GROMACS .gro file of C-alpha atoms in nm:
model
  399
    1UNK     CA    1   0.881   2.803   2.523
    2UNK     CA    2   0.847   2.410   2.620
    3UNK     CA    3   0.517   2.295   2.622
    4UNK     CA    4   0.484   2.186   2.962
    5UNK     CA    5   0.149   1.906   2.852
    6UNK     CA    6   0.190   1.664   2.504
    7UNK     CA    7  -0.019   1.333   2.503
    8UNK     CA    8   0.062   1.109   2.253
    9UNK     CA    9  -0.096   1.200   1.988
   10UNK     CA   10   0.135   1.512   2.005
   11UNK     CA   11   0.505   1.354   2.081
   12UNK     CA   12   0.381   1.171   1.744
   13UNK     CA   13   0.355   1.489   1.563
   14UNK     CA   14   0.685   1.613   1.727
   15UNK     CA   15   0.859   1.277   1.612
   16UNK     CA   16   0.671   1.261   1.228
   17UNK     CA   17   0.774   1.610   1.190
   18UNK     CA   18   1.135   1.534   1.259
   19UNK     CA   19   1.100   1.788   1.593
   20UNK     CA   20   1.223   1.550   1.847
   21UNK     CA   21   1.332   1.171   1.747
   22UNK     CA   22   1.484   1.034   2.094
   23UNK     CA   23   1.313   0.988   2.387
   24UNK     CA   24   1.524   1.276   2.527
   25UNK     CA   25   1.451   1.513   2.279
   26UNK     CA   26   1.049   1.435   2.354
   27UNK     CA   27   1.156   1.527   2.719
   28UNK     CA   28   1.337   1.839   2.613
   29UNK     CA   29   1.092   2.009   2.366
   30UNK     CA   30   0.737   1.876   2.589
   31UNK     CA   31   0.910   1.900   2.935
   32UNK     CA   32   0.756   1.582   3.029
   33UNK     CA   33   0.877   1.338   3.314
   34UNK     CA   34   1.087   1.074   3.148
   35UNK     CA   35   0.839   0.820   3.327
   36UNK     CA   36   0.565   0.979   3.074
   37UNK     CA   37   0.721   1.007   2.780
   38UNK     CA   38   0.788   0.658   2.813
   39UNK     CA   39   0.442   0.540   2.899
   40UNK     CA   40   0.309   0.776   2.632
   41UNK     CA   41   0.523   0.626   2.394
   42UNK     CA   42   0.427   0.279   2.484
   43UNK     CA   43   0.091   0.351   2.379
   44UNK     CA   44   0.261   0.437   2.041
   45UNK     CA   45   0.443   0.160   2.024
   46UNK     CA   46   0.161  -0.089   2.131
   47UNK     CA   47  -0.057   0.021   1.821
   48UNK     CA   48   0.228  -0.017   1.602
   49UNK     CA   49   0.286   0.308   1.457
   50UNK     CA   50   0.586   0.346   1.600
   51UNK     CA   51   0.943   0.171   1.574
   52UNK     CA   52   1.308   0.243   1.674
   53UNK     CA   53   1.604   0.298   1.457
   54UNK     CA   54   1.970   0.300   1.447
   55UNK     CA   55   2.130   0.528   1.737
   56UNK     CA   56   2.165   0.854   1.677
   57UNK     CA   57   2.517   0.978   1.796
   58UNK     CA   58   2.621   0.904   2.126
   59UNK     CA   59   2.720   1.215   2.339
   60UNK     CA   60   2.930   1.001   2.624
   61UNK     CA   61   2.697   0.675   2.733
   62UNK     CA   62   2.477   0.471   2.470
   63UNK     CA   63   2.314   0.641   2.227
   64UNK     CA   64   1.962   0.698   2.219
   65UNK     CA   65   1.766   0.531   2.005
   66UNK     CA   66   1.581   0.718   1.686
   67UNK     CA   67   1.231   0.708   1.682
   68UNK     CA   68   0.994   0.696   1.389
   69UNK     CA   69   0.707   0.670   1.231
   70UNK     CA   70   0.606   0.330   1.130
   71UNK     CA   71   0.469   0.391   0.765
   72UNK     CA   72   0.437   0.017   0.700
   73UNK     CA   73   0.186  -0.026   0.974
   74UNK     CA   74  -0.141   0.037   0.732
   75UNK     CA   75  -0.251   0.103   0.424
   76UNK     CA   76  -0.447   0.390   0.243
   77UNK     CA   77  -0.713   0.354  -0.040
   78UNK     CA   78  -0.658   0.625  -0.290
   79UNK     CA   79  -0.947   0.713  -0.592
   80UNK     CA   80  -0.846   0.973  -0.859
   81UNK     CA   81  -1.199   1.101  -1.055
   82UNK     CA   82  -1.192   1.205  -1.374
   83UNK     CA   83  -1.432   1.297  -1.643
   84UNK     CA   84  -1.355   0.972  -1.840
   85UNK     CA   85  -1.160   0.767  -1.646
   86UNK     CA   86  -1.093   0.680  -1.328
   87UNK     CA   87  -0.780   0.557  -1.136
   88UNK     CA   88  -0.765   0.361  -0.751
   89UNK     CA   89  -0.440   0.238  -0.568
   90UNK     CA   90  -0.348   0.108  -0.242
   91UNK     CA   91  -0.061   0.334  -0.096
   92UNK     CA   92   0.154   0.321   0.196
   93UNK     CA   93   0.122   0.541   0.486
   94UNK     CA   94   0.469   0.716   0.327
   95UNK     CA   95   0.305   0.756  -0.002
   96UNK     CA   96   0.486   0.434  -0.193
   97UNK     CA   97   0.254   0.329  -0.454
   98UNK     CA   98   0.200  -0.027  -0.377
   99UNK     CA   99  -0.085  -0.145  -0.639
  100UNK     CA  100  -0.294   0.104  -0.890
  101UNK     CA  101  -0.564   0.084  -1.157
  102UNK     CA  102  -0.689   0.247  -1.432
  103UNK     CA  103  -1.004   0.213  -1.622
  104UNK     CA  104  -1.226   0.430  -1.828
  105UNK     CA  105  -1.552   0.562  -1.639
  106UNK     CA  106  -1.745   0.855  -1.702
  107UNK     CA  107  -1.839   1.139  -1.423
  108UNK     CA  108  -2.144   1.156  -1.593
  109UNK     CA  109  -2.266   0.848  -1.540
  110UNK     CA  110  -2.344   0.990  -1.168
  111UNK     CA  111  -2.211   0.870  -0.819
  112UNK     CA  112  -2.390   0.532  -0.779
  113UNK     CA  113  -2.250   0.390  -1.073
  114UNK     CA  114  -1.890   0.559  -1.058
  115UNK     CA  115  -1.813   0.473  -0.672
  116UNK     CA  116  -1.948   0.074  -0.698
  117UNK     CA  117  -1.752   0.049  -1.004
  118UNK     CA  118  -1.435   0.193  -0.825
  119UNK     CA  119  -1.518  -0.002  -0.523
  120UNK     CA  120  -1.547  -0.336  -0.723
  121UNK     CA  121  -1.189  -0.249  -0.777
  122UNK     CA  122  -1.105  -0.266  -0.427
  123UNK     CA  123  -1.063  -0.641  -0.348
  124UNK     CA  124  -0.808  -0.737  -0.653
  125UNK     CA  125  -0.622  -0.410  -0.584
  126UNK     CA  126  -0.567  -0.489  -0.216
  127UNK     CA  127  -0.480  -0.828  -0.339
  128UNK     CA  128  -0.188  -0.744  -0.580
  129UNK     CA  129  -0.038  -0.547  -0.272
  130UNK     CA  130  -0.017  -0.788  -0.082
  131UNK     CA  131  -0.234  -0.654   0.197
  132UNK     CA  132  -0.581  -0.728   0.338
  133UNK     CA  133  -0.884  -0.523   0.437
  134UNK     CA  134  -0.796  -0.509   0.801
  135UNK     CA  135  -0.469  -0.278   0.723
  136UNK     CA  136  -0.681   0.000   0.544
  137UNK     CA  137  -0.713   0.274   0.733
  138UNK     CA  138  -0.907   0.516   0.509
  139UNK     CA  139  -1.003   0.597   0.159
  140UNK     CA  140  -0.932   0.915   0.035
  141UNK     CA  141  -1.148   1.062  -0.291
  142UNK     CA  142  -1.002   1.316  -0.583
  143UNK     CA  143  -1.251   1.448  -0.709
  144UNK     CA  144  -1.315   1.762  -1.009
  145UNK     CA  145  -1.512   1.962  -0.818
  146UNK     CA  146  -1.592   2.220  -0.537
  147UNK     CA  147  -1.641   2.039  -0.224
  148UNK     CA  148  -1.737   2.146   0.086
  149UNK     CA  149  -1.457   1.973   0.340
  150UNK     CA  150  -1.688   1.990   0.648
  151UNK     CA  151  -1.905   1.748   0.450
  152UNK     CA  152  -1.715   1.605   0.186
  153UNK     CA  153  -1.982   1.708  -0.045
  154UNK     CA  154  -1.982   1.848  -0.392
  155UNK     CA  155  -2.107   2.187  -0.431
  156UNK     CA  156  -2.264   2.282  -0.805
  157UNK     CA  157  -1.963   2.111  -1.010
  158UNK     CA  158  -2.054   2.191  -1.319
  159UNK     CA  159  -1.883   1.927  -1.519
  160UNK     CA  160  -2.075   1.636  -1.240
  161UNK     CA  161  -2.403   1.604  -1.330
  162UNK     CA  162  -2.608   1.448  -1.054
  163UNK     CA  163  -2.308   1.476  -0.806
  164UNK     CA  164  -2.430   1.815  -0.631
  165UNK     CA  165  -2.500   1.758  -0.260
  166UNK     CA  166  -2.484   1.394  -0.294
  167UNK     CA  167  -2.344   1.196   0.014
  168UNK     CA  168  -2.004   1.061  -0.132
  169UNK     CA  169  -1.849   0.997   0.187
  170UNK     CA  170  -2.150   0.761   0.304
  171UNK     CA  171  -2.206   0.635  -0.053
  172UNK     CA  172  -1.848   0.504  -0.068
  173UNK     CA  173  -1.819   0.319   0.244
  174UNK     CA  174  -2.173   0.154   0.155
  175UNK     CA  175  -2.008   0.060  -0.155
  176UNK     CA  176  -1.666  -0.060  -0.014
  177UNK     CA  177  -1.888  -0.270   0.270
  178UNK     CA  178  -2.048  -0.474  -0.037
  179UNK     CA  179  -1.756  -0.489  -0.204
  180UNK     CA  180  -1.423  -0.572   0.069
  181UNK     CA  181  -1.660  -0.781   0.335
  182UNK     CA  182  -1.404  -0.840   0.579
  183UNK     CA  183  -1.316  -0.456   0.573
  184UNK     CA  184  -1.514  -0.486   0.925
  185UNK     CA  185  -1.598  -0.117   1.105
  186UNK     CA  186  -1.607   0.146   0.845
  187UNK     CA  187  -1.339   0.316   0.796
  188UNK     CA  188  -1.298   0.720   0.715
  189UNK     CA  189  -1.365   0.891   0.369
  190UNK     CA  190  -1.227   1.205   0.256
  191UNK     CA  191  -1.302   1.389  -0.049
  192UNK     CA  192  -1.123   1.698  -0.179
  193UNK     CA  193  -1.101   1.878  -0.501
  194UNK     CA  194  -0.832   1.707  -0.753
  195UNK     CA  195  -0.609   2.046  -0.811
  196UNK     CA  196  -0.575   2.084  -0.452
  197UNK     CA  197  -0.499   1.730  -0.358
  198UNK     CA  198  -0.270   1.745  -0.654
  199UNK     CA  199  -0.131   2.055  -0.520
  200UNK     CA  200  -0.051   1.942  -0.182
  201UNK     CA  201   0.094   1.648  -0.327
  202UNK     CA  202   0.330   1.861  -0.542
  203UNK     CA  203   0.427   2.146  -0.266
  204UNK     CA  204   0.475   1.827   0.012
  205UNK     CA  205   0.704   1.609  -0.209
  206UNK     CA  206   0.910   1.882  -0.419
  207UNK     CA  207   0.865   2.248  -0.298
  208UNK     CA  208   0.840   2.192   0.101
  209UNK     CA  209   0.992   2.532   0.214
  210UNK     CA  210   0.750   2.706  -0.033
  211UNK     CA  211   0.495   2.911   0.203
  212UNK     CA  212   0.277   3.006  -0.118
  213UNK     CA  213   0.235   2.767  -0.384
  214UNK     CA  214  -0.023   2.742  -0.668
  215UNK     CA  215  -0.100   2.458  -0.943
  216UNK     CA  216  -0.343   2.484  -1.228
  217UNK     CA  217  -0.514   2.250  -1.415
  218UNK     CA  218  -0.596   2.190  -1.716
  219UNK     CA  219  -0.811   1.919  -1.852
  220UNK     CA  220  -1.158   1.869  -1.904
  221UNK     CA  221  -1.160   2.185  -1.738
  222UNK     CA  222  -0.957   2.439  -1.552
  223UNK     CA  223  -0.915   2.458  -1.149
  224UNK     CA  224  -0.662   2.577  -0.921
  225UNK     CA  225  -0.491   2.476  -0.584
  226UNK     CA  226  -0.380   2.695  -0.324
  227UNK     CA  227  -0.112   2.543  -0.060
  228UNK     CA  228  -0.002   2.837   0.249
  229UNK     CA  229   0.215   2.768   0.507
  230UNK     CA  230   0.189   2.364   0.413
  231UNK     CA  231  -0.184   2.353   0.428
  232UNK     CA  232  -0.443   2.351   0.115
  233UNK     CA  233  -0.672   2.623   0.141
  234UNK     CA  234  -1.011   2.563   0.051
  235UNK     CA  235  -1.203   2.893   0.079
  236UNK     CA  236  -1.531   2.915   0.263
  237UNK     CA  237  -1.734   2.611   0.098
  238UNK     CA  238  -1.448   2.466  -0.137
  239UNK     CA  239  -1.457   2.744  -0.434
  240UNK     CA  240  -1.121   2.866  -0.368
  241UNK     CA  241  -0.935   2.804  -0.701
  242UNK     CA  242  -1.209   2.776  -0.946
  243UNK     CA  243  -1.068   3.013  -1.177
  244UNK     CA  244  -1.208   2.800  -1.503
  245UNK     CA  245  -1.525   3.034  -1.406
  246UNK     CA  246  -1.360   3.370  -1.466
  247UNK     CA  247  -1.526   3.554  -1.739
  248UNK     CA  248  -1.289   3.665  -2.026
  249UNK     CA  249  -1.466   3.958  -2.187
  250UNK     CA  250  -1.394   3.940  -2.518
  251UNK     CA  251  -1.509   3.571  -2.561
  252UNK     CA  252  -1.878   3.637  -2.496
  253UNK     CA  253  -2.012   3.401  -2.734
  254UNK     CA  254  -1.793   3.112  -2.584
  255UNK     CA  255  -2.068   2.852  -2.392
  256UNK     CA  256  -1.884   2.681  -2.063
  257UNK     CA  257  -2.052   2.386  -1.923
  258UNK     CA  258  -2.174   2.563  -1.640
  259UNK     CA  259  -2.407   2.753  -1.872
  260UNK     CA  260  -2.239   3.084  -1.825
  261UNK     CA  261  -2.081   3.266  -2.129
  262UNK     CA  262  -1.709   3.348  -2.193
  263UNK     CA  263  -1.575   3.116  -1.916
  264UNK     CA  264  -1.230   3.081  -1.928
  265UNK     CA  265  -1.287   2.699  -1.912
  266UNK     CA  266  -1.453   2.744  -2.269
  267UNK     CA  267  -1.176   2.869  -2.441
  268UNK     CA  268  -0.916   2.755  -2.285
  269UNK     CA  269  -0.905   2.410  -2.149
  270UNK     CA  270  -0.836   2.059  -2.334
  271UNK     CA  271  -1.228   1.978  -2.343
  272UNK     CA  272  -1.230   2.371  -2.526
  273UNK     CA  273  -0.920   2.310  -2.766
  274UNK     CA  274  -1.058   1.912  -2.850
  275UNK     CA  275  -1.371   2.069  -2.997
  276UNK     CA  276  -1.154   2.330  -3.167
  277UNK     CA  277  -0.934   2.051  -3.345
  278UNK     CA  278  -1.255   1.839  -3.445
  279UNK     CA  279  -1.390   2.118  -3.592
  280UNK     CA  280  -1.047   2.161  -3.820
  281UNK     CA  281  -1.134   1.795  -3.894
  282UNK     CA  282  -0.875   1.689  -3.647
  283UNK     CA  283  -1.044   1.384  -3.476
  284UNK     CA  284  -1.009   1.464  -3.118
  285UNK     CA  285  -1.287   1.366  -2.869
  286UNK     CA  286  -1.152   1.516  -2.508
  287UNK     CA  287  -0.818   1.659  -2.326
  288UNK     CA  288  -0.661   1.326  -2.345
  289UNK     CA  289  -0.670   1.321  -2.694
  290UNK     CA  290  -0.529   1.656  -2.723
  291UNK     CA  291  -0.272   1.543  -2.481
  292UNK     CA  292  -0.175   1.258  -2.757
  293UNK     CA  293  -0.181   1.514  -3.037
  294UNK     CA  294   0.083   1.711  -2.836
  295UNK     CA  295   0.302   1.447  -2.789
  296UNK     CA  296   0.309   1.383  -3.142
  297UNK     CA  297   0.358   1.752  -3.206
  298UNK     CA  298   0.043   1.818  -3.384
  299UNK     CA  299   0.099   2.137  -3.569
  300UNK     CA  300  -0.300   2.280  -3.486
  301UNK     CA  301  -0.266   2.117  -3.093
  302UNK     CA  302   0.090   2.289  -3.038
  303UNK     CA  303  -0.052   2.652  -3.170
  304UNK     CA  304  -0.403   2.612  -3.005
  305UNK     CA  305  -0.238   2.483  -2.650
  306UNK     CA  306   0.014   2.757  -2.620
  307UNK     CA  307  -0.280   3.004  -2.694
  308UNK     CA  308  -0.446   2.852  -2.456
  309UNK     CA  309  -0.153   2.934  -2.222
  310UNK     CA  310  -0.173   3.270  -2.336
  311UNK     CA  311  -0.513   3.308  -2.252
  312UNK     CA  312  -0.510   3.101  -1.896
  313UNK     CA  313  -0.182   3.347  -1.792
  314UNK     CA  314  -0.413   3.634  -1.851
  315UNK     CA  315  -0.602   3.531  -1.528
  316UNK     CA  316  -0.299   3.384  -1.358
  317UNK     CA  317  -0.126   3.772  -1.382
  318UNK     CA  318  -0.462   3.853  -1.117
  319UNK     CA  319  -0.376   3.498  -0.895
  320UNK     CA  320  -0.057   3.559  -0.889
  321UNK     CA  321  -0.058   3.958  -0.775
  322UNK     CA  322  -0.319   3.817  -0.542
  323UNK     CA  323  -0.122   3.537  -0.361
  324UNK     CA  324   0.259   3.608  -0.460
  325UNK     CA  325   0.355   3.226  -0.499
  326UNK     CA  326   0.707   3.134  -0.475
  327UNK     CA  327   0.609   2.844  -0.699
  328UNK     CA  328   0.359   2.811  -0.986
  329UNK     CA  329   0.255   2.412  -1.167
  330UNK     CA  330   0.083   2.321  -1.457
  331UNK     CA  331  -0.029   2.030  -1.482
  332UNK     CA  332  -0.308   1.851  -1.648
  333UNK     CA  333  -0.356   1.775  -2.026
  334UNK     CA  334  -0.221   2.046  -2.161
  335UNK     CA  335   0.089   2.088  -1.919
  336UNK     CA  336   0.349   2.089  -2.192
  337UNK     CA  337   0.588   2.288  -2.312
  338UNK     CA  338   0.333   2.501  -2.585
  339UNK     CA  339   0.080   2.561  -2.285
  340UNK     CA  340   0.359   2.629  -2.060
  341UNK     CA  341   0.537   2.934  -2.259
  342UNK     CA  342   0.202   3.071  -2.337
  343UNK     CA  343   0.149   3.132  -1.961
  344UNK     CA  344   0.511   3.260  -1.913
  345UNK     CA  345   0.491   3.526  -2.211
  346UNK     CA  346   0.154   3.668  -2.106
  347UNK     CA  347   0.258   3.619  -1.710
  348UNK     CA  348   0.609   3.765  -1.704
  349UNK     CA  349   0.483   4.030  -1.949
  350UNK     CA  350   0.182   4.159  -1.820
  351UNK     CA  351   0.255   4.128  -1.423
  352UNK     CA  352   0.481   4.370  -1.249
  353UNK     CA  353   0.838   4.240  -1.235
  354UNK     CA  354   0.805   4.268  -0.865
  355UNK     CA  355   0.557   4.002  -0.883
  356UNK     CA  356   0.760   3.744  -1.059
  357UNK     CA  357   1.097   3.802  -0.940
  358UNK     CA  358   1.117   3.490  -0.732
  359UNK     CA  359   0.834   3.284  -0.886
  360UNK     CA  360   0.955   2.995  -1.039
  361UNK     CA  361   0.692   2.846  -1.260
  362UNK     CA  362   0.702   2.461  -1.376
  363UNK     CA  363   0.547   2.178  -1.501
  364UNK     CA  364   0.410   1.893  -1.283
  365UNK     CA  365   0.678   1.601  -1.160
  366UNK     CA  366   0.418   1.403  -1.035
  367UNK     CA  367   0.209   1.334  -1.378
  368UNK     CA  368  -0.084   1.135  -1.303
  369UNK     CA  369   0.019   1.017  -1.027
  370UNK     CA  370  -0.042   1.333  -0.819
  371UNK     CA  371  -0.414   1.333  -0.740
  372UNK     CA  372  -0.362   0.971  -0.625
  373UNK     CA  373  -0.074   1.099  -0.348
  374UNK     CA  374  -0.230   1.375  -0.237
  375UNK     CA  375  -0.567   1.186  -0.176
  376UNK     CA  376  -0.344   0.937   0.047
  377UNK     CA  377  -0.111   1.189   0.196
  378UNK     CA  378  -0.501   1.381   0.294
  379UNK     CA  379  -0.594   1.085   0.482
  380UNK     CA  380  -0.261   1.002   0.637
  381UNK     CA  381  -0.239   1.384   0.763
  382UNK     CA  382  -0.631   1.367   0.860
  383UNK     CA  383  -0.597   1.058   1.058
  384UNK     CA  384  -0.268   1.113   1.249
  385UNK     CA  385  -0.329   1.482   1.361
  386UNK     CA  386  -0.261   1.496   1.798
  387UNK     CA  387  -0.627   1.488   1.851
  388UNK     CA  388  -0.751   1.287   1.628
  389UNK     CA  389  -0.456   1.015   1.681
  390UNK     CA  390  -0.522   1.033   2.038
  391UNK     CA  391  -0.899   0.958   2.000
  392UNK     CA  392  -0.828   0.644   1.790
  393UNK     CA  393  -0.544   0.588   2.074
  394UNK     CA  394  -0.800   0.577   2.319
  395UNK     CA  395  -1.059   0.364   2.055
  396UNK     CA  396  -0.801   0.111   2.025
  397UNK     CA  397  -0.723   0.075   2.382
  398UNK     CA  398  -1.100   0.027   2.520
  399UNK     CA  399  -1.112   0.394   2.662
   0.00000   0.00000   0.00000
């Protein structure tokens, strides 16, 4: 049924969406007077975030402009957090990478020192995309952790020391303020868990019709993100998809990080298989080197990874029976093709055929690049929601 009420916030949601793109498709779906579509649309228009395109096709009279989102209109800071390093880059509101940066940084050398050394990075970043601080309109934060989305706050991440609880949303605009002067009124902050920013990335960009759609990874350690119906979900503080926690019974003696035994983390992820290989006398210091030995097809790193696939696919058989994805990712250090048959062998042999009859399970297309785009696609989605769009609508126009 038409709605019979849509403020502007919403015929920009109708129009982003690809819903309605004329002005007379606004008045068909909304049932709105043309007179207020138009004036609705002015506001729109007046903020910049809209512009018209070609015509569509004419139907007998001149053909109605196409509306559309105007993507080039501001800018989005993106920060993806790892254990060792650390990458930033200034997208567009469409995702185009415009500028990026990559530097070593450890996690561990706690949230003061991590975000005003990402911050510092800000200014010259901005600069080689040709953009200024006025045009950001938020920063969005990958992070490898729980976090609780109400707050943006990291609950107990085990491989964070010092980051429980802390105030990272606060912290970072403090830090961009000292950093980007001119940035003027502080803008948003929005922190999520890297495997399900990386997983919203994925399922947005590739898989868009897929209604159920899980990506693991594997790094440092091993987390999980859950996309239904187009939307990440988090759980009830953020712990949805922390299956590097599972216990494996038979690998008691295994320490994880998190000071539990026989994690699945500990046995199974590229911080697990790195200590394996030094201990062969393979020097390895983290995932990323294990990630290098794989490339170069590193007879010890291509056996230990695809047991480690083995081993992760014993606790995917569960997720998947659980959730019944249409499409399962690996991604991460280890997502290769060794890690990636040892979770199809123990998956497609253990689960009921039922289960996996229309799961088609992959490798990640986006690489590295994935926490980055989902952090910026999180922001663009946050900020341009009906209500929230017409809020900064009204902000922007004195009201």
């Amino acid at each position: 049924m038409p709605v019979n009420q849509a403020s502007a916030g919403h015929l920009l949601r109708l129009i982003r969406t690809g819903e309605a793109v004329t002005r007379g498709e606004l008045q068909h779906v909304t049932g709105l007077s043309r007179s207020t579509v138009g004036n609705r649309l002015d506001q729109l228009f007046a903020a910049g975030w809209l512009r018209d395109t070609a015509a569509g096709a004419s139907t007998g009279g001149r053909p109605s402009a196409r509306l559309e989102f105007n993507s080039s209109h501001a800018v989005v800071l993106a920060v993806d957090l790892e254990t060792r390093h650390s990458r930033a880059a200034v997208l567009g509101l469409d995702g185009t990478l415009l500028a990026d940066r990559s530097e070593p940084l450890l996690i561990s050398d706690g949230p003061d020192r991590v975000l005003d050394t990402v911050a510092s990075w800000f200014p010259s970043l901005l600069e080689k995309a040709g953009t200024d601080a006025s045009r950001v309109c938020g920063i969005g934060l990958s992070v490898p952790g729980p976090v609780d989305w109400t707050t943006g706050q990291l609950v107990q991440p085990p491989i964070m020391p010092g980051w429980d609880q802390y105030p990272v949303p606060v912290r970072m605009q403090e830090a961009y303020a000292r950093h980007v002067p001119s940035a003027g009124a502080p803008v948003p902050v929005l922190v999520d868990n890297d495997a399900n920013l990386m997983a919203y990335a994925e399922q947005r960009l590739f898989y868009p019709d897929c209604s159920a759609f899980v990506l693991v990874k594997v790094s440092t350690g091993i987390g999980a993100g859950v996309v239904v119906d187009g939307e990440p979900y988090r759980g009830i503080d953020g712990g949805a998809g922390d299956i590097g926690h599972i216990r494996l019974h038979d690998r008691t003696e295994a320490l994880c990080m998190c000071g539990s035994y026989g994690c699945l983390a500990a046995v199974a992820s590229g911080r697990a298989i790195a200590e394996q290989l030094a201990s062969a006398g393979i020097p390895t210091t983290s995932g990323s080197d294990v990630r290098e030995h794989l490339a170069a097809g590193q007879p010890d790193a291509v056996r230990l990874a695809r047991e480690a696939g083995q081993r992760v696919g014993e606790v995917l058989v569960t997720v998947v029976t659980l959730l019944n994805p249409g499409v399962l990712v690996l991604a991460g250090d280890l997502a290769g093709t060794p890690f990636l048959t040892g979770v199809r062998e123990l998956l497609y042999q253990r689960a009921m055929p039922r289960t996996t009859a229309h799961l088609n399970v992959v490798t990640s297309r986006l690489g590295d690049q994935a926490a980055l785009s989902g952090a910026a696609a999180m922001v663009v989605e946050h900020l341009y929601a009906p209500d929230r769009a017409d809020t900064r609508l009204a902000a922007l126009n004195g009201g």
